[in-house]
Amino acid sequence: MELILSPSILSADFAALGKQIESLEKVGVEWIHIDVMDGMFVPNLSFGLPIVSSLRRITSLVLDVHLMIHAPERYLTRFIDAGADMVTFHAEATDDIDKCIGIIKENGAKAGLAISPGTPYDVVVPYLDKIDMILCMTVEPGYGGQAYMKEVEAKISKLRELAGEDMLIQVDGGISPDNVIEPIEAGANVIVAGSAVFNGDIEENTKELAKCAGLLSETEE
Ligand code: DX5
Ligand code: ZN
């Protein structure tokens, strides 16, 4: 099964964002995770459309946009127009999951459905045939740098069993070289990490995370 690293720029230095993306490209990263927060669905505010369009101009990496916003149907088209390749919204944030998936697909992007740690796996089950990715949050959404919630692994395993080998199952929150293997063993194959990548030397951190995830052999270091 393919394994993907998607570093979250929530922990990036925004005054040096272009250079930091170059560092990720240099060590072979293929996805960038972009956390959009509205101060309503989650208490925190982050950034929005201009960051997506600026990144689209400087990189061909997959732009993996994680919308932590209330009523995401209001903004899906605009994020895709700005350059998002994958748009993930929260099941808890909308009254019409089908409508959101429909808008994303009609506009040519891939659709991800996210669930917070307290949301049961069966919320996702009716949509398995329509989505490209499930995001199982391993922290309460809203902030970088929180502790990994190991109890989410049971949900990841169950969803892997139900969704099959081809589904992308993303994990997001509290992931570091010390624990990255745990969600992978539970069935995750898209790994988001913010502080573990951006705090310190980005290239070294990414290589260390990739090595601990089993993506890089000793000789490639
Ligand atoms: C949290 C965000 C995460 C966050 C992860 O709500 O969805 O993507 O940036 O940060 P770390 O890896 O530091 O927990
Ligand atoms: Zn995220």
mmCIF file of C-alpha atoms and ligand atoms in Angstrom:
data_model
loop_
_atom_site.group_PDB
_atom_site.id
_atom_site.type_symbol
_atom_site.label_atom_id
_atom_site.label_comp_id
_atom_site.label_asym_id
_atom_site.label_seq_id
_atom_site.Cartn_x
_atom_site.Cartn_y
_atom_site.Cartn_z
ATOM 1 C CA MET A 1 0.000 0.000 0.000
ATOM 2 C CA GLU A 2 1.293 3.458 -0.898
ATOM 3 C CA LEU A 3 2.270 5.670 2.031
ATOM 4 C CA ILE A 4 2.116 9.459 1.749
ATOM 5 C CA LEU A 5 3.499 12.228 3.985
ATOM 6 C CA SER A 6 1.516 15.461 4.047
ATOM 7 C CA PRO A 7 3.336 18.097 6.144
ATOM 8 C CA SER A 8 0.955 20.643 7.695
ATOM 9 C CA ILE A 9 2.002 24.234 7.072
ATOM 10 C CA LEU A 10 0.068 25.360 10.167
ATOM 11 C CA SER A 11 3.431 25.156 11.947
ATOM 12 C CA ALA A 12 5.417 26.807 9.110
ATOM 13 C CA ASP A 13 7.126 30.198 9.238
ATOM 14 C CA PHE A 14 4.800 32.196 6.987
ATOM 15 C CA ALA A 15 7.426 34.841 6.334
ATOM 16 C CA ALA A 16 9.546 32.097 4.753
ATOM 17 C CA LEU A 17 6.842 29.857 3.334
ATOM 18 C CA GLY A 18 8.213 29.595 -0.219
ATOM 19 C CA LYS A 19 11.637 28.528 1.023
ATOM 20 C CA GLN A 20 10.127 26.030 3.445
ATOM 21 C CA ILE A 21 8.120 24.438 0.620
ATOM 22 C CA GLU A 22 11.355 24.165 -1.391
ATOM 23 C CA SER A 23 12.911 22.263 1.524
ATOM 24 C CA LEU A 24 10.004 19.814 1.478
ATOM 25 C CA GLU A 25 10.328 19.362 -2.298
ATOM 26 C CA LYS A 26 14.054 18.728 -1.938
ATOM 27 C CA VAL A 27 13.487 15.745 0.359
ATOM 28 C CA GLY A 28 10.802 14.227 -1.855
ATOM 29 C CA VAL A 29 7.569 15.278 -0.160
ATOM 30 C CA GLU A 30 4.586 15.016 -2.538
ATOM 31 C CA TRP A 31 1.688 16.526 -0.593
ATOM 32 C CA ILE A 32 1.211 19.717 1.469
ATOM 33 C CA HIS A 33 -1.522 19.830 4.124
ATOM 34 C CA ILE A 34 -3.244 23.214 4.419
ATOM 35 C CA ASP A 35 -5.344 23.764 7.569
ATOM 36 C CA VAL A 36 -8.138 26.296 7.139
ATOM 37 C CA MET A 37 -9.840 27.360 10.399
ATOM 38 C CA ASP A 38 -12.753 29.767 10.762
ATOM 39 C CA GLY A 39 -12.978 30.560 14.485
ATOM 40 C CA MET A 40 -16.454 28.937 14.512
ATOM 41 C CA PHE A 41 -16.197 25.230 13.747
ATOM 42 C CA VAL A 42 -12.953 25.375 15.710
ATOM 43 C CA PRO A 43 -11.996 28.161 18.119
ATOM 44 C CA ASN A 44 -8.806 29.046 16.257
ATOM 45 C CA LEU A 45 -8.317 31.125 13.086
ATOM 46 C CA SER A 46 -5.633 30.263 10.562
ATOM 47 C CA PHE A 47 -5.653 31.333 6.896
ATOM 48 C CA GLY A 48 -7.670 30.813 3.750
ATOM 49 C CA LEU A 49 -7.849 31.176 -0.009
ATOM 50 C CA PRO A 50 -4.825 33.473 -0.628
ATOM 51 C CA ILE A 51 -2.437 30.908 0.855
ATOM 52 C CA VAL A 52 -3.811 28.203 -1.462
ATOM 53 C CA SER A 53 -3.506 30.386 -4.567
ATOM 54 C CA SER A 54 -0.011 31.577 -3.617
ATOM 55 C CA LEU A 55 1.175 28.008 -3.074
ATOM 56 C CA ARG A 56 -0.432 26.926 -6.352
ATOM 57 C CA ARG A 57 1.755 29.448 -8.168
ATOM 58 C CA ILE A 58 5.010 28.126 -6.714
ATOM 59 C CA THR A 59 4.575 24.340 -6.511
ATOM 60 C CA SER A 60 3.119 21.366 -8.323
ATOM 61 C CA LEU A 61 2.847 19.347 -5.112
ATOM 62 C CA VAL A 62 -0.598 18.001 -4.206
ATOM 63 C CA LEU A 63 -2.415 20.704 -2.227
ATOM 64 C CA ASP A 64 -4.326 18.824 0.475
ATOM 65 C CA VAL A 65 -6.763 21.327 1.981
ATOM 66 C CA HIS A 66 -8.290 20.477 5.368
ATOM 67 C CA LEU A 67 -11.307 22.702 5.952
ATOM 68 C CA MET A 68 -12.159 23.158 9.626
ATOM 69 C CA ILE A 69 -14.981 25.554 8.807
ATOM 70 C CA HIS A 70 -18.709 25.657 9.513
ATOM 71 C CA ALA A 71 -20.933 24.944 6.459
ATOM 72 C CA PRO A 72 -18.049 24.149 4.075
ATOM 73 C CA GLU A 73 -20.454 24.000 1.092
ATOM 74 C CA ARG A 74 -20.168 27.815 1.010
ATOM 75 C CA TYR A 75 -16.493 27.741 0.043
ATOM 76 C CA LEU A 76 -15.684 24.458 -1.745
ATOM 77 C CA THR A 77 -15.727 25.839 -5.283
ATOM 78 C CA ARG A 78 -13.523 28.760 -4.323
ATOM 79 C CA PHE A 79 -10.875 26.517 -2.760
ATOM 80 C CA ILE A 80 -10.812 24.341 -5.881
ATOM 81 C CA ASP A 81 -10.570 27.420 -8.113
ATOM 82 C CA ALA A 82 -7.653 28.601 -5.943
ATOM 83 C CA GLY A 83 -5.826 25.355 -6.714
ATOM 84 C CA ALA A 84 -6.754 22.704 -4.144
ATOM 85 C CA ASP A 85 -6.303 19.126 -5.408
ATOM 86 C CA MET A 86 -7.865 17.395 -2.394
ATOM 87 C CA VAL A 87 -10.575 19.085 -0.354
ATOM 88 C CA THR A 88 -11.430 17.552 3.010
ATOM 89 C CA PHE A 89 -14.356 18.830 5.075
ATOM 90 C CA HIS A 90 -15.735 17.746 8.449
ATOM 91 C CA ALA A 91 -18.820 15.544 8.730
ATOM 92 C CA GLU A 92 -19.685 17.492 11.900
ATOM 93 C CA ALA A 93 -19.618 20.839 10.080
ATOM 94 C CA THR A 94 -22.386 20.348 7.507
ATOM 95 C CA ASP A 95 -26.006 19.202 7.265
ATOM 96 C CA ASP A 96 -25.452 17.871 3.761
ATOM 97 C CA ILE A 97 -22.400 15.645 3.309
ATOM 98 C CA ASP A 98 -23.674 14.389 -0.068
ATOM 99 C CA LYS A 99 -23.965 17.921 -1.393
ATOM 100 C CA CYS A 100 -20.401 18.744 -0.329
ATOM 101 C CA ILE A 101 -18.981 15.622 -1.979
ATOM 102 C CA GLY A 102 -20.982 16.422 -5.131
ATOM 103 C CA ILE A 103 -19.629 19.989 -5.365
ATOM 104 C CA ILE A 104 -16.024 18.818 -4.900
ATOM 105 C CA LYS A 105 -16.281 16.072 -7.516
ATOM 106 C CA GLU A 106 -18.146 18.222 -10.061
ATOM 107 C CA ASN A 107 -15.339 20.753 -9.836
ATOM 108 C CA GLY A 108 -12.679 18.182 -10.547
ATOM 109 C CA ALA A 109 -11.023 17.792 -7.133
ATOM 110 C CA LYS A 110 -10.693 14.781 -4.855
ATOM 111 C CA ALA A 111 -13.002 14.620 -1.842
ATOM 112 C CA GLY A 112 -12.008 13.846 1.732
ATOM 113 C CA LEU A 113 -14.387 13.372 4.664
ATOM 114 C CA ALA A 114 -12.991 14.160 8.118
ATOM 115 C CA ILE A 115 -14.196 13.010 11.519
ATOM 116 C CA SER A 116 -13.105 14.390 14.874
ATOM 117 C CA PRO A 117 -11.934 11.957 17.574
ATOM 118 C CA GLY A 118 -15.376 11.665 19.219
ATOM 119 C CA THR A 119 -17.297 10.989 15.988
ATOM 120 C CA PRO A 120 -18.026 7.291 15.358
ATOM 121 C CA TYR A 121 -16.763 5.524 12.234
ATOM 122 C CA ASP A 122 -20.279 4.711 11.013
ATOM 123 C CA VAL A 123 -20.858 8.377 10.097
ATOM 124 C CA VAL A 124 -18.434 7.813 7.185
ATOM 125 C CA VAL A 125 -19.746 4.436 6.032
ATOM 126 C CA PRO A 126 -22.604 5.651 3.757
ATOM 127 C CA TYR A 127 -20.097 7.710 1.731
ATOM 128 C CA LEU A 128 -17.289 5.192 1.212
ATOM 129 C CA ASP A 129 -18.114 4.708 -2.477
ATOM 130 C CA LYS A 130 -18.124 8.441 -3.153
ATOM 131 C CA ILE A 131 -15.048 9.765 -1.373
ATOM 132 C CA ASP A 132 -11.322 9.516 -2.106
ATOM 133 C CA MET A 133 -10.065 9.900 1.451
ATOM 134 C CA ILE A 134 -11.164 9.555 5.074
ATOM 135 C CA LEU A 135 -9.454 11.807 7.624
ATOM 136 C CA CYS A 136 -9.439 10.388 11.143
ATOM 137 C CA MET A 137 -8.387 13.228 13.441
ATOM 138 C CA THR A 138 -6.000 12.046 16.147
ATOM 139 C CA VAL A 139 -6.396 15.306 18.115
ATOM 140 C CA GLU A 140 -9.363 17.637 18.585
ATOM 141 C CA PRO A 141 -9.161 19.866 15.501
ATOM 142 C CA GLY A 142 -8.025 23.436 16.018
ATOM 143 C CA TYR A 143 -4.392 23.564 17.083
ATOM 144 C CA GLY A 144 -1.018 22.141 16.165
ATOM 145 C CA GLY A 145 1.262 20.627 18.771
ATOM 146 C CA GLN A 146 -1.318 18.555 20.716
ATOM 147 C CA ALA A 147 -0.824 14.980 21.980
ATOM 148 C CA TYR A 148 -1.671 11.993 19.723
ATOM 149 C CA MET A 149 -4.867 10.165 20.746
ATOM 150 C CA LYS A 150 -4.061 6.485 20.501
ATOM 151 C CA GLU A 151 -7.685 5.482 21.092
ATOM 152 C CA VAL A 152 -8.531 6.625 17.525
ATOM 153 C CA GLU A 153 -6.596 3.620 16.159
ATOM 154 C CA ALA A 154 -9.559 1.271 16.697
ATOM 155 C CA LYS A 155 -11.614 3.487 14.383
ATOM 156 C CA ILE A 156 -8.821 3.559 11.778
ATOM 157 C CA SER A 157 -8.624 -0.255 11.762
ATOM 158 C CA LYS A 158 -12.389 -0.592 11.429
ATOM 159 C CA LEU A 159 -12.507 1.882 8.533
ATOM 160 C CA ARG A 160 -9.595 0.162 6.775
ATOM 161 C CA GLU A 161 -11.492 -3.129 7.034
ATOM 162 C CA LEU A 162 -14.700 -1.580 5.654
ATOM 163 C CA ALA A 163 -13.190 0.695 3.002
ATOM 164 C CA GLY A 164 -10.663 -1.713 1.509
ATOM 165 C CA GLU A 165 -7.036 -1.354 0.402
ATOM 166 C CA ASP A 166 -7.584 1.407 -2.147
ATOM 167 C CA MET A 167 -9.006 4.024 0.227
ATOM 168 C CA LEU A 168 -6.742 6.821 1.401
ATOM 169 C CA ILE A 169 -6.993 6.993 5.200
ATOM 170 C CA GLN A 170 -5.343 10.097 6.598
ATOM 171 C CA VAL A 171 -4.352 10.715 10.203
ATOM 172 C CA ASP A 172 -3.757 14.205 11.546
ATOM 173 C CA GLY A 173 -2.603 15.403 14.943
ATOM 174 C CA GLY A 174 0.243 14.695 17.334
ATOM 175 C CA ILE A 175 2.251 12.544 14.931
ATOM 176 C CA SER A 176 6.047 12.395 15.349
ATOM 177 C CA PRO A 177 8.885 9.976 14.559
ATOM 178 C CA ASP A 178 8.237 8.343 17.954
ATOM 179 C CA ASN A 179 4.667 7.282 17.190
ATOM 180 C CA VAL A 180 4.193 7.439 13.391
ATOM 181 C CA ILE A 181 4.312 3.688 12.998
ATOM 182 C CA GLU A 182 1.280 3.226 15.274
ATOM 183 C CA PRO A 183 -1.420 4.751 13.007
ATOM 184 C CA ILE A 184 0.251 3.107 9.991
ATOM 185 C CA GLU A 185 -0.040 -0.298 11.646
ATOM 186 C CA ALA A 186 -3.684 0.488 12.428
ATOM 187 C CA GLY A 187 -4.331 1.070 8.691
ATOM 188 C CA ALA A 188 -3.563 4.720 7.903
ATOM 189 C CA ASN A 189 -1.657 5.558 4.706
ATOM 190 C CA VAL A 190 -1.593 9.368 4.589
ATOM 191 C CA ILE A 191 0.344 10.917 7.459
ATOM 192 C CA VAL A 192 -0.035 14.581 8.412
ATOM 193 C CA ALA A 193 2.567 16.181 10.662
ATOM 194 C CA GLY A 194 2.968 19.863 11.495
ATOM 195 C CA SER A 195 5.194 20.600 14.456
ATOM 196 C CA ALA A 196 7.257 17.433 13.940
ATOM 197 C CA VAL A 197 8.232 18.698 10.469
ATOM 198 C CA PHE A 198 8.476 22.487 10.862
ATOM 199 C CA ASN A 199 9.930 22.924 14.365
ATOM 200 C CA GLY A 200 13.665 22.849 13.706
ATOM 201 C CA ASP A 201 15.419 21.585 10.568
ATOM 202 C CA ILE A 202 12.679 20.787 8.041
ATOM 203 C CA GLU A 203 14.808 18.514 5.849
ATOM 204 C CA GLU A 204 16.228 16.519 8.757
ATOM 205 C CA ASN A 205 12.828 16.278 10.452
ATOM 206 C CA THR A 206 11.124 15.075 7.269
ATOM 207 C CA LYS A 207 13.793 12.444 6.621
ATOM 208 C CA GLU A 208 13.554 11.214 10.202
ATOM 209 C CA LEU A 209 9.749 10.988 10.009
ATOM 210 C CA ALA A 210 9.926 9.195 6.641
ATOM 211 C CA LYS A 211 12.479 6.750 8.031
ATOM 212 C CA CYS A 212 10.374 5.970 11.105
ATOM 213 C CA ALA A 213 7.318 5.529 8.862
ATOM 214 C CA GLY A 214 9.242 2.946 6.839
ATOM 215 C CA LEU A 215 9.430 5.205 3.770
ATOM 216 C CA LEU A 216 13.202 5.608 3.676
ATOM 217 C CA SER A 217 15.810 2.917 4.101
ATOM 218 C CA GLU A 218 19.006 3.576 6.112
ATOM 219 C CA THR A 219 21.007 3.877 2.889
ATOM 220 C CA GLU A 220 18.802 6.680 1.531
ATOM 221 C CA GLU A 221 19.352 8.947 4.550
HETATM 222 C C1 DX5 B 1 -5.060 20.463 13.769
HETATM 223 C C2 DX5 B 1 -4.661 20.413 12.322
HETATM 224 C C3 DX5 B 1 -3.401 19.696 12.085
HETATM 225 C C4 DX5 B 1 -2.190 20.273 12.753
HETATM 226 C C5 DX5 B 1 -1.317 19.128 13.133
HETATM 227 O O1 DX5 B 1 -6.374 20.828 13.888
HETATM 228 O O2 DX5 B 1 -5.659 19.774 11.549
HETATM 229 O O3 DX5 B 1 -3.151 19.474 10.696
HETATM 230 O O4 DX5 B 1 -1.453 21.174 11.969
HETATM 231 O O5 DX5 B 1 -0.262 19.606 13.885
HETATM 232 P P1 DX5 B 1 0.668 18.637 14.723
HETATM 233 O O6 DX5 B 1 1.283 17.664 13.785
HETATM 234 O O7 DX5 B 1 1.645 19.594 15.332
HETATM 235 O O8 DX5 B 1 -0.204 17.956 15.758
HETATM 236 ZN ZN ZN B 2 -5.181 19.219 9.440
#
